[in-house]
Amino acid sequence: MSFLGACVVPHPPLILPEIGHGEEQEISATIEAYNATAGWVVDKQPDLVVITSPHATIYADYLQISSGSAGRGSFANFGHPELTFEAKYDEAFVVEVEKMARDIDLPAGTLGKQNNELDHGTMIPLYFLQKAGYKGNIVRIGLSGLSNIYHYALGVLLREAADKLKRRLVIVASGDLSHKLKAEGPYGYAEEGPRFDQRMAECFATGDFLKLLTTPAKLANRAAECGLRSFWIMAGAFDCLGVDAKLLSCEGPFGVGYGIAQFTPTGRDESRNICEQAARQHKADMKLIRQQEDAYLRLARLSLESYVREHKTIDIPDGLPAELLNTRAGAFVSIKKAGELRGCIGTILPVRDNLAAEIIANAVSAGTADPRFSAVTAEELDELVYDVDVLSSPEPIDTPAQLDVKRYGVIVASEDGLRRGLLLPDLEGVDTVEEQISIARRKGNISPTEPVKLLRFEVTRHE
């Protein structure tokens, strides 16, 4: 077998002495583990190192592989243009992976606008590898908004291409862990941050790639992780293989998690068909979600599914609870796919006869008329998860101090009332009132310095 192993590594720029100016000594355990892992890679004498990076080109629906003969980059964005790196690409390997991807309809390859400038998620692993003596070729791969199965499938193809071309291959999964480990850190604190890092440490230490692949999207999003999709690709290369896993370090003194681990294949193991196991678990999870939907969520789902499949808006069905028929209120319908937003449309105030009609119309609009997304297709319907937020009547407030990002949504209106932006409460990644107001301003096309009127509202969330 040509696949020699893989490793997980972080990419903090301050780990370089020229940038850290001594601060890097606070992550001395990470540096020691990084040097050991780079030596471990070089000792395997690979012909090729594939580096997957969250900071290479990212598309929502495509996994881009860098094309061309070589990549070059510097740390000019971090104030050090003199720190430059260069690596040759294995063009034949890229061609083979792209061909294999086409054969199985995997959206991966060299399409899209190419950026030949190496990113820091690639250069920092390259720094340690080259310092350890690696002089071979690399392949650089970006991540995507696609689900875990797509990333895992690309990892499978990397191993198969290495076997076909007889390349001695090591995969380097570049990615930081949570960015929300400390209140005084650059991204603040969320309780999901340490939980996410603990989960990753357990996966790395034991080689539990099923647990890795089925990490809850809500946990990952609220932890503001960086490398999970990179780790998914790496895991795919071990499909149906035994693995010797070794966690070398996991720390986060600056509020961002850095983990380093090594993985060596130990031979065929049909019980580790992780992708199939994850697909079965996902199917069971989706069935449970459907069983637990309340009347609000079932109505939103029925509305969009009927519209997409039959091209018509449903009538209000029989048997709905009285509050859906006798209440008028604004409502937002949010749709998610693989944990990522797929559409969200709503009304601040009621514009229809009752709440049921409001939900029916807004569910169709969320799936077909949100300008940020293409219309939902019939093939996607089984993968969609719905939220319905029922809004209270907005009330004017005098100061942002009267807001609570968890309890209240906000409406920011221009003084003439012609422009306004709304943001719902308790959203992932929105942790302060200042962030909430700033986002609402942008949504309403209102400048940061323009005088505004503020309104707040509460929601009853069905999820």
Short mmCIF file of C-alpha atoms in Angstrom, two decimals:
data_model
loop_
_atom_site.label_atom_id
_atom_site.label_comp_id
_atom_site.label_asym_id
_atom_site.label_seq_id
_atom_site.Cartn_x
_atom_site.Cartn_y
_atom_site.Cartn_z
CA MET A 1 0.00 0.00 0.00
CA SER A 2 1.32 3.42 -0.99
CA PHE A 3 -0.51 5.30 1.77
CA LEU A 4 1.99 5.70 4.63
CA GLY A 5 0.01 7.69 7.17
CA ALA A 6 -1.42 11.06 8.12
CA CYS A 7 -1.19 13.72 10.77
CA VAL A 8 -3.26 16.55 12.21
CA VAL A 9 -1.46 19.85 12.79
CA PRO A 10 -2.44 23.47 13.57
CA HIS A 11 -1.36 26.64 11.79
CA PRO A 12 -0.95 29.60 14.20
CA PRO A 13 1.34 32.19 12.53
CA LEU A 14 2.86 33.12 15.89
CA ILE A 15 4.41 29.65 16.07
CA LEU A 16 7.11 31.08 13.78
CA PRO A 17 9.76 32.85 15.91
CA GLU A 18 9.90 35.80 13.51
CA ILE A 19 6.20 36.45 14.15
CA GLY A 20 5.82 35.20 17.73
CA HIS A 21 8.77 37.25 19.12
CA GLY A 22 8.99 34.92 22.10
CA GLU A 23 5.23 34.50 22.55
CA GLU A 24 5.50 31.15 20.81
CA GLN A 25 7.18 29.76 23.92
CA GLU A 26 3.74 29.62 25.53
CA ILE A 27 2.91 26.80 23.10
CA SER A 28 6.19 24.94 23.55
CA ALA A 29 4.35 21.61 23.78
CA THR A 30 2.81 22.25 20.36
CA ILE A 31 6.18 23.22 18.88
CA GLU A 32 7.85 20.12 20.29
CA ALA A 33 5.07 17.89 18.92
CA TYR A 34 5.18 19.69 15.57
CA ASN A 35 8.91 19.09 15.18
CA ALA A 36 8.49 15.44 16.16
CA THR A 37 5.66 14.95 13.70
CA ALA A 38 7.53 16.62 10.84
CA GLY A 39 10.44 14.27 11.53
CA TRP A 40 8.00 11.34 11.66
CA VAL A 41 6.72 12.28 8.20
CA VAL A 42 10.18 12.68 6.71
CA ASP A 43 11.34 9.35 8.18
CA LYS A 44 8.63 7.64 6.14
CA GLN A 45 10.34 8.92 2.96
CA PRO A 46 7.15 9.99 1.15
CA ASP A 47 7.15 10.96 -2.53
CA LEU A 48 4.19 13.24 -1.92
CA VAL A 49 2.57 15.17 0.92
CA VAL A 50 -1.04 16.28 0.48
CA ILE A 51 -1.89 19.29 2.65
CA THR A 52 -5.56 20.07 3.27
CA SER A 53 -6.07 23.65 4.43
CA PRO A 54 -9.05 25.71 5.66
CA HIS A 55 -7.34 28.80 4.24
CA ALA A 56 -6.92 27.60 0.68
CA THR A 57 -9.72 28.43 -1.77
CA ILE A 58 -13.13 27.45 -0.35
CA TYR A 59 -16.37 26.99 -2.26
CA ALA A 60 -19.75 26.10 -0.81
CA ASP A 61 -20.27 23.20 -3.21
CA TYR A 62 -16.84 22.25 -4.54
CA LEU A 63 -13.54 20.94 -3.18
CA GLN A 64 -10.80 22.76 -5.08
CA ILE A 65 -7.38 21.25 -5.69
CA SER A 66 -4.65 23.73 -6.55
CA SER A 67 -3.41 23.38 -10.10
CA GLY A 68 -0.17 24.39 -11.80
CA SER A 69 3.40 23.32 -11.31
CA ALA A 70 4.19 25.09 -8.04
CA GLY A 71 2.92 27.35 -5.30
CA ARG A 72 4.63 30.29 -3.64
CA GLY A 73 3.70 32.41 -0.68
CA SER A 74 4.87 34.71 2.08
CA PHE A 75 3.76 36.01 5.44
CA ALA A 76 3.42 39.57 4.15
CA ASN A 77 -0.13 39.69 5.55
CA PHE A 78 1.38 39.12 8.97
CA GLY A 79 4.02 41.82 8.56
CA HIS A 80 6.85 39.55 7.36
CA PRO A 81 7.19 39.55 3.57
CA GLU A 82 10.70 38.15 3.96
CA LEU A 83 9.26 34.82 5.18
CA THR A 84 8.67 33.08 1.87
CA PHE A 85 7.89 29.50 0.92
CA GLU A 86 7.77 27.53 -2.29
CA ALA A 87 6.76 23.99 -3.14
CA LYS A 88 6.36 22.01 -6.34
CA TYR A 89 3.00 20.41 -7.08
CA ASP A 90 2.52 16.83 -8.24
CA GLU A 91 0.58 17.63 -11.41
CA ALA A 92 0.09 14.00 -12.47
CA PHE A 93 -1.45 13.18 -9.09
CA VAL A 94 -3.83 16.13 -9.35
CA VAL A 95 -4.94 15.00 -12.82
CA GLU A 96 -5.59 11.48 -11.55
CA VAL A 97 -7.61 12.59 -8.52
CA GLU A 98 -9.69 14.94 -10.66
CA LYS A 99 -10.42 12.12 -13.14
CA MET A 100 -11.42 9.78 -10.33
CA ALA A 101 -13.70 12.47 -8.87
CA ARG A 102 -15.45 12.92 -12.23
CA ASP A 103 -15.99 9.17 -12.48
CA ILE A 104 -18.00 9.11 -9.24
CA ASP A 105 -19.59 12.58 -9.62
CA LEU A 106 -17.68 13.96 -6.65
CA PRO A 107 -17.52 17.78 -6.90
CA ALA A 108 -13.76 18.04 -6.55
CA GLY A 109 -10.96 19.16 -8.86
CA THR A 110 -9.25 22.20 -10.31
CA LEU A 111 -12.30 24.19 -11.47
CA GLY A 112 -12.85 27.73 -10.25
CA LYS A 113 -10.56 30.69 -9.84
CA GLN A 114 -7.12 29.54 -8.79
CA ASN A 115 -4.99 31.38 -6.25
CA ASN A 116 -1.35 30.38 -6.67
CA GLU A 117 -0.40 32.21 -3.47
CA LEU A 118 0.17 29.70 -0.70
CA ASP A 119 -1.97 30.30 2.38
CA HIS A 120 -0.70 30.17 5.95
CA GLY A 121 -2.65 26.97 6.59
CA THR A 122 -0.31 25.38 4.03
CA MET A 123 2.88 27.30 4.73
CA ILE A 124 3.14 26.57 8.44
CA PRO A 125 3.08 22.77 7.99
CA LEU A 126 5.46 23.29 5.06
CA TYR A 127 7.80 25.28 7.33
CA PHE A 128 8.15 22.36 9.74
CA LEU A 129 8.35 19.75 6.98
CA GLN A 130 11.08 21.57 5.08
CA LYS A 131 12.98 22.25 8.30
CA ALA A 132 12.89 18.48 8.93
CA GLY A 133 14.34 17.85 5.48
CA TYR A 134 11.35 17.24 3.22
CA LYS A 135 12.16 18.15 -0.40
CA GLY A 136 9.37 16.36 -2.25
CA ASN A 137 6.20 17.54 -3.97
CA ILE A 138 2.96 18.60 -2.36
CA VAL A 139 -0.69 18.84 -3.36
CA ARG A 140 -2.78 21.58 -1.77
CA ILE A 141 -6.52 21.09 -1.26
CA GLY A 142 -9.11 23.51 0.07
CA LEU A 143 -12.26 22.65 1.99
CA SER A 144 -15.92 23.28 1.17
CA GLY A 145 -19.39 23.75 2.59
CA LEU A 146 -20.30 20.22 1.54
CA SER A 147 -21.17 17.53 4.06
CA ASN A 148 -18.85 15.13 5.84
CA ILE A 149 -19.48 12.38 3.26
CA TYR A 150 -18.04 14.44 0.38
CA HIS A 151 -14.88 15.32 2.29
CA TYR A 152 -14.43 11.73 3.41
CA ALA A 153 -14.91 10.50 -0.18
CA LEU A 154 -12.10 12.77 -1.36
CA GLY A 155 -9.81 11.19 1.24
CA VAL A 156 -10.66 7.76 -0.17
CA LEU A 157 -9.70 8.97 -3.66
CA LEU A 158 -6.38 10.35 -2.43
CA ARG A 159 -5.39 6.90 -1.18
CA GLU A 160 -6.62 5.19 -4.36
CA ALA A 161 -4.71 7.64 -6.58
CA ALA A 162 -1.55 7.04 -4.56
CA ASP A 163 -1.92 3.30 -5.07
CA LYS A 164 -2.54 3.68 -8.78
CA LEU A 165 0.41 6.03 -9.36
CA LYS A 166 2.61 4.27 -6.81
CA ARG A 167 3.16 7.45 -4.80
CA ARG A 168 4.34 7.05 -1.24
CA LEU A 169 1.77 9.35 0.33
CA VAL A 170 1.37 11.18 3.64
CA ILE A 171 -1.63 13.41 4.29
CA VAL A 172 -1.25 16.49 6.49
CA ALA A 173 -4.61 17.75 7.78
CA SER A 174 -3.98 21.38 8.66
CA GLY A 175 -6.53 22.90 11.01
CA ASP A 176 -6.92 24.61 14.36
CA LEU A 177 -9.53 23.44 16.85
CA SER A 178 -11.99 25.74 18.62
CA HIS A 179 -11.44 29.50 18.51
CA LYS A 180 -13.60 30.07 21.60
CA LEU A 181 -11.67 28.69 24.53
CA LYS A 182 -11.15 31.86 26.60
CA ALA A 183 -13.11 35.05 27.26
CA GLU A 184 -9.90 37.05 26.92
CA GLY A 185 -8.97 35.30 23.66
CA PRO A 186 -9.35 36.97 20.26
CA TYR A 187 -12.75 35.33 19.61
CA GLY A 188 -14.21 35.16 23.13
CA TYR A 189 -15.55 32.13 24.96
CA ALA A 190 -18.31 29.64 24.32
CA GLU A 191 -18.95 26.57 26.46
CA GLU A 192 -18.91 24.50 23.27
CA GLY A 193 -15.26 25.44 22.67
CA PRO A 194 -13.66 23.21 25.31
CA ARG A 195 -16.24 20.49 24.60
CA PHE A 196 -15.30 20.45 20.92
CA ASP A 197 -11.57 20.30 21.69
CA GLN A 198 -12.12 17.46 24.17
CA ARG A 199 -14.07 15.54 21.52
CA MET A 200 -11.30 16.04 18.95
CA ALA A 201 -8.63 14.97 21.45
CA GLU A 202 -10.55 11.75 22.13
CA CYS A 203 -10.97 11.07 18.41
CA PHE A 204 -7.28 11.67 17.76
CA ALA A 205 -6.09 9.60 20.69
CA THR A 206 -8.23 6.56 19.86
CA GLY A 207 -8.61 6.79 16.07
CA ASP A 208 -12.39 6.99 16.50
CA PHE A 209 -13.15 8.37 13.06
CA LEU A 210 -16.87 7.59 13.32
CA LYS A 211 -17.08 9.97 16.27
CA LEU A 212 -15.00 12.45 14.27
CA LEU A 213 -17.24 12.18 11.21
CA THR A 214 -20.46 12.51 13.20
CA THR A 215 -19.49 15.58 15.24
CA PRO A 216 -22.73 17.58 15.71
CA ALA A 217 -22.85 20.63 13.46
CA LYS A 218 -24.19 22.82 16.26
CA LEU A 219 -21.23 21.91 18.47
CA ALA A 220 -18.72 22.63 15.70
CA ASN A 221 -20.36 25.91 14.70
CA ARG A 222 -20.64 27.29 18.21
CA ALA A 223 -17.06 26.28 18.94
CA ALA A 224 -15.95 28.28 15.86
CA GLU A 225 -13.70 25.42 14.82
CA CYS A 226 -11.32 25.65 11.90
CA GLY A 227 -10.13 22.21 10.89
CA LEU A 228 -12.98 19.69 11.13
CA ARG A 229 -13.47 19.33 7.37
CA SER A 230 -9.73 18.96 6.94
CA PHE A 231 -9.81 16.11 9.44
CA TRP A 232 -12.73 14.50 7.56
CA ILE A 233 -10.65 14.30 4.37
CA MET A 234 -7.78 12.74 6.30
CA ALA A 235 -10.14 10.19 7.87
CA GLY A 236 -11.37 9.12 4.43
CA ALA A 237 -7.91 7.91 3.50
CA PHE A 238 -8.24 5.32 6.31
CA ASP A 239 -11.53 3.88 5.05
CA CYS A 240 -11.62 0.14 5.91
CA LEU A 241 -8.14 0.36 7.39
CA GLY A 242 -6.96 -0.24 10.91
CA VAL A 243 -5.19 2.72 12.45
CA ASP A 244 -2.49 3.22 15.06
CA ALA A 245 -3.41 6.61 16.56
CA LYS A 246 -1.20 8.81 18.72
CA LEU A 247 -2.16 12.18 20.23
CA LEU A 248 1.00 14.18 20.88
CA SER A 249 -0.37 17.47 22.20
CA CYS A 250 -3.54 19.50 22.65
CA GLU A 251 -3.43 22.98 24.15
CA GLY A 252 -4.96 26.44 23.77
CA PRO A 253 -3.31 29.10 25.94
CA PHE A 254 -4.30 31.93 23.59
CA GLY A 255 -7.96 30.92 23.35
CA VAL A 256 -7.53 28.87 20.15
CA GLY A 257 -7.08 25.10 20.27
CA TYR A 258 -4.03 23.44 18.74
CA GLY A 259 -3.92 19.66 18.38
CA ILE A 260 -1.22 17.42 16.92
CA ALA A 261 -1.71 13.73 16.24
CA GLN A 262 -0.18 10.96 14.11
CA PHE A 263 -2.01 8.11 12.38
CA THR A 264 -0.47 5.02 10.80
CA PRO A 265 -2.47 2.44 8.79
CA THR A 266 -2.16 -1.10 10.16
CA GLY A 267 -3.78 -3.11 7.40
CA ARG A 268 -7.23 -3.93 6.08
CA ASP A 269 -10.08 -3.79 8.60
CA GLU A 270 -13.55 -4.15 7.06
CA SER A 271 -15.19 -3.19 10.35
CA ARG A 272 -13.89 0.36 9.87
CA ASN A 273 -16.23 1.18 6.98
CA ILE A 274 -16.74 4.52 8.66
CA CYS A 275 -18.55 6.26 5.80
CA GLU A 276 -21.24 3.58 5.65
CA GLN A 277 -21.64 3.62 9.42
CA ALA A 278 -21.94 7.41 9.44
CA ALA A 279 -24.54 7.30 6.66
CA ARG A 280 -26.64 4.80 8.64
CA GLN A 281 -26.35 6.91 11.77
CA HIS A 282 -27.30 10.04 9.81
CA LYS A 283 -30.37 8.31 8.40
CA ALA A 284 -31.43 7.28 11.89
CA ASP A 285 -30.81 10.82 13.20
CA MET A 286 -32.93 12.36 10.43
CA LYS A 287 -35.75 9.89 11.15
CA LEU A 288 -35.67 10.89 14.82
CA ILE A 289 -35.73 14.60 13.91
CA ARG A 290 -38.86 14.01 11.80
CA GLN A 291 -40.53 12.06 14.62
CA GLN A 292 -39.86 14.88 17.09
CA GLU A 293 -41.16 17.73 14.91
CA ASP A 294 -44.04 19.70 16.39
CA ALA A 295 -46.97 21.04 14.35
CA TYR A 296 -45.09 24.24 13.43
CA LEU A 297 -42.13 22.37 11.99
CA ARG A 298 -44.24 19.74 10.23
CA LEU A 299 -46.25 22.51 8.58
CA ALA A 300 -43.12 24.29 7.35
CA ARG A 301 -41.69 21.06 5.95
CA LEU A 302 -44.95 19.99 4.28
CA SER A 303 -45.28 23.42 2.69
CA LEU A 304 -41.84 23.46 1.08
CA GLU A 305 -41.87 19.78 0.10
CA SER A 306 -45.24 20.14 -1.63
CA TYR A 307 -44.14 23.29 -3.43
CA VAL A 308 -40.86 21.80 -4.67
CA ARG A 309 -42.34 18.45 -5.69
CA GLU A 310 -45.75 19.52 -6.95
CA HIS A 311 -45.18 23.21 -7.76
CA LYS A 312 -48.15 24.40 -5.74
CA THR A 313 -48.80 26.04 -2.39
CA ILE A 314 -50.74 23.85 0.01
CA ASP A 315 -54.02 24.78 1.65
CA ILE A 316 -54.08 24.97 5.42
CA PRO A 317 -54.33 21.30 6.50
CA ASP A 318 -56.88 19.95 8.93
CA GLY A 319 -56.03 19.10 12.50
CA LEU A 320 -53.67 22.00 13.33
CA PRO A 321 -53.53 23.35 16.89
CA ALA A 322 -55.83 26.27 17.62
CA GLU A 323 -52.96 28.73 18.11
CA LEU A 324 -51.88 28.28 14.49
CA LEU A 325 -55.38 29.04 13.26
CA ASN A 326 -56.47 31.77 15.67
CA THR A 327 -53.22 33.73 16.11
CA ARG A 328 -51.70 36.38 13.86
CA ALA A 329 -47.95 36.98 14.22
CA GLY A 330 -44.79 37.51 12.24
CA ALA A 331 -42.76 34.35 11.72
CA PHE A 332 -39.39 33.34 10.30
CA VAL A 333 -38.67 29.95 8.77
CA SER A 334 -35.02 28.85 8.74
CA ILE A 335 -33.77 25.85 6.77
CA LYS A 336 -30.48 24.07 7.40
CA LYS A 337 -28.63 21.38 5.52
CA ALA A 338 -25.69 19.52 7.07
CA GLY A 339 -25.73 22.09 9.85
CA GLU A 340 -25.35 25.04 7.47
CA LEU A 341 -28.00 27.64 6.69
CA ARG A 342 -29.84 26.85 3.46
CA GLY A 343 -32.43 29.63 3.54
CA CYS A 344 -34.24 31.98 5.91
CA ILE A 345 -37.20 34.24 5.15
CA GLY A 346 -39.80 35.75 7.44
CA THR A 347 -42.17 38.56 8.29
CA ILE A 348 -41.68 41.01 11.13
CA LEU A 349 -45.41 41.66 11.47
CA PRO A 350 -48.28 39.42 10.31
CA VAL A 351 -49.41 39.92 6.72
CA ARG A 352 -51.75 36.92 6.42
CA ASP A 353 -54.97 35.72 8.05
CA ASN A 354 -53.30 33.51 10.63
CA LEU A 355 -50.00 32.07 11.78
CA ALA A 356 -50.46 28.88 9.78
CA ALA A 357 -50.71 30.84 6.53
CA GLU A 358 -47.67 32.89 7.59
CA ILE A 359 -45.57 29.75 8.06
CA ILE A 360 -46.75 28.14 4.83
CA ALA A 361 -45.79 31.17 2.74
CA ASN A 362 -42.51 31.86 4.51
CA ALA A 363 -41.36 28.24 4.29
CA VAL A 364 -41.77 28.34 0.51
CA SER A 365 -39.94 31.67 0.33
CA ALA A 366 -37.09 30.45 2.56
CA GLY A 367 -36.52 27.49 0.26
CA THR A 368 -36.97 29.22 -3.07
CA ALA A 369 -36.54 32.99 -2.74
CA ASP A 370 -33.69 33.69 -0.32
CA PRO A 371 -31.30 35.69 -2.56
CA ARG A 372 -28.25 34.23 -0.81
CA PHE A 373 -28.98 30.71 -2.03
CA SER A 374 -30.19 28.81 -5.06
CA ALA A 375 -33.65 27.30 -4.83
CA VAL A 376 -33.96 24.03 -2.93
CA THR A 377 -34.17 20.98 -5.19
CA ALA A 378 -36.24 17.84 -4.73
CA GLU A 379 -33.05 15.83 -4.13
CA GLU A 380 -32.24 17.95 -1.07
CA LEU A 381 -35.58 17.72 0.72
CA ASP A 382 -34.79 14.64 2.81
CA GLU A 383 -31.68 16.37 4.20
CA LEU A 384 -33.33 19.58 5.37
CA VAL A 385 -33.99 20.58 8.98
CA TYR A 386 -36.40 23.39 9.85
CA ASP A 387 -36.70 26.05 12.56
CA VAL A 388 -39.73 28.30 13.03
CA ASP A 389 -39.47 31.51 15.05
CA VAL A 390 -42.72 33.23 16.02
CA LEU A 391 -42.14 36.91 16.75
CA SER A 392 -43.68 39.10 19.41
CA SER A 393 -44.71 42.62 18.42
CA PRO A 394 -41.57 44.80 18.15
CA GLU A 395 -41.18 47.52 20.78
CA PRO A 396 -39.01 50.66 20.48
CA ILE A 397 -36.04 50.98 22.83
CA ASP A 398 -33.82 53.92 23.68
CA THR A 399 -30.42 52.28 24.05
CA PRO A 400 -28.55 49.07 23.19
CA ALA A 401 -28.34 48.43 26.94
CA GLN A 402 -31.97 47.32 26.71
CA LEU A 403 -30.98 44.44 24.43
CA ASP A 404 -29.90 40.91 25.34
CA VAL A 405 -28.37 38.96 22.44
CA LYS A 406 -29.79 35.68 23.76
CA ARG A 407 -33.29 36.91 24.61
CA TYR A 408 -34.12 39.68 22.15
CA GLY A 409 -33.96 40.05 18.40
CA VAL A 410 -33.27 43.52 17.08
CA ILE A 411 -34.58 45.72 14.29
CA VAL A 412 -32.32 48.58 13.22
CA ALA A 413 -34.17 51.22 11.20
CA SER A 414 -32.93 54.33 9.43
CA GLU A 415 -34.38 57.56 10.79
CA ASP A 416 -36.63 57.95 7.73
CA GLY A 417 -37.88 54.37 8.21
CA LEU A 418 -37.13 53.39 4.60
CA ARG A 419 -34.32 50.97 5.45
CA ARG A 420 -34.20 48.41 8.19
CA GLY A 421 -32.34 45.27 9.10
CA LEU A 422 -33.46 42.49 11.41
CA LEU A 423 -31.55 39.86 13.31
CA LEU A 424 -33.08 37.06 15.31
CA PRO A 425 -31.88 36.35 18.88
CA ASP A 426 -29.63 33.55 20.06
CA LEU A 427 -27.86 32.90 16.76
CA GLU A 428 -24.70 30.83 16.44
CA GLY A 429 -21.64 33.06 16.19
CA VAL A 430 -23.43 36.22 17.40
CA ASP A 431 -22.32 36.67 21.00
CA THR A 432 -22.63 40.40 21.73
CA VAL A 433 -25.19 43.14 21.27
CA GLU A 434 -22.61 45.10 19.30
CA GLU A 435 -22.26 42.24 16.81
CA GLN A 436 -26.04 41.88 16.63
CA ILE A 437 -26.58 45.56 15.81
CA SER A 438 -23.67 45.63 13.35
CA ILE A 439 -25.04 42.69 11.37
CA ALA A 440 -28.56 44.16 11.37
CA ARG A 441 -27.13 47.44 10.06
CA ARG A 442 -25.42 45.65 7.19
CA LYS A 443 -28.60 43.74 6.35
CA GLY A 444 -30.48 47.02 6.18
CA ASN A 445 -27.75 48.77 4.16
CA ILE A 446 -27.27 51.23 7.02
CA SER A 447 -23.76 52.58 7.60
CA PRO A 448 -22.01 52.04 10.97
CA THR A 449 -22.17 55.77 11.85
CA GLU A 450 -25.68 56.55 10.63
CA PRO A 451 -28.24 57.45 13.33
CA VAL A 452 -30.82 54.72 13.77
CA LYS A 453 -33.92 53.71 15.67
CA LEU A 454 -33.81 50.45 17.61
CA LEU A 455 -36.64 48.01 18.24
CA ARG A 456 -36.53 44.72 20.07
CA PHE A 457 -38.69 41.64 19.98
CA GLU A 458 -38.81 38.18 21.50
CA VAL A 459 -39.36 34.90 19.73
CA THR A 460 -40.90 31.55 20.49
CA ARG A 461 -38.52 29.15 18.79
CA HIS A 462 -39.60 25.79 17.43
CA GLU A 463 -36.62 23.59 16.53
#
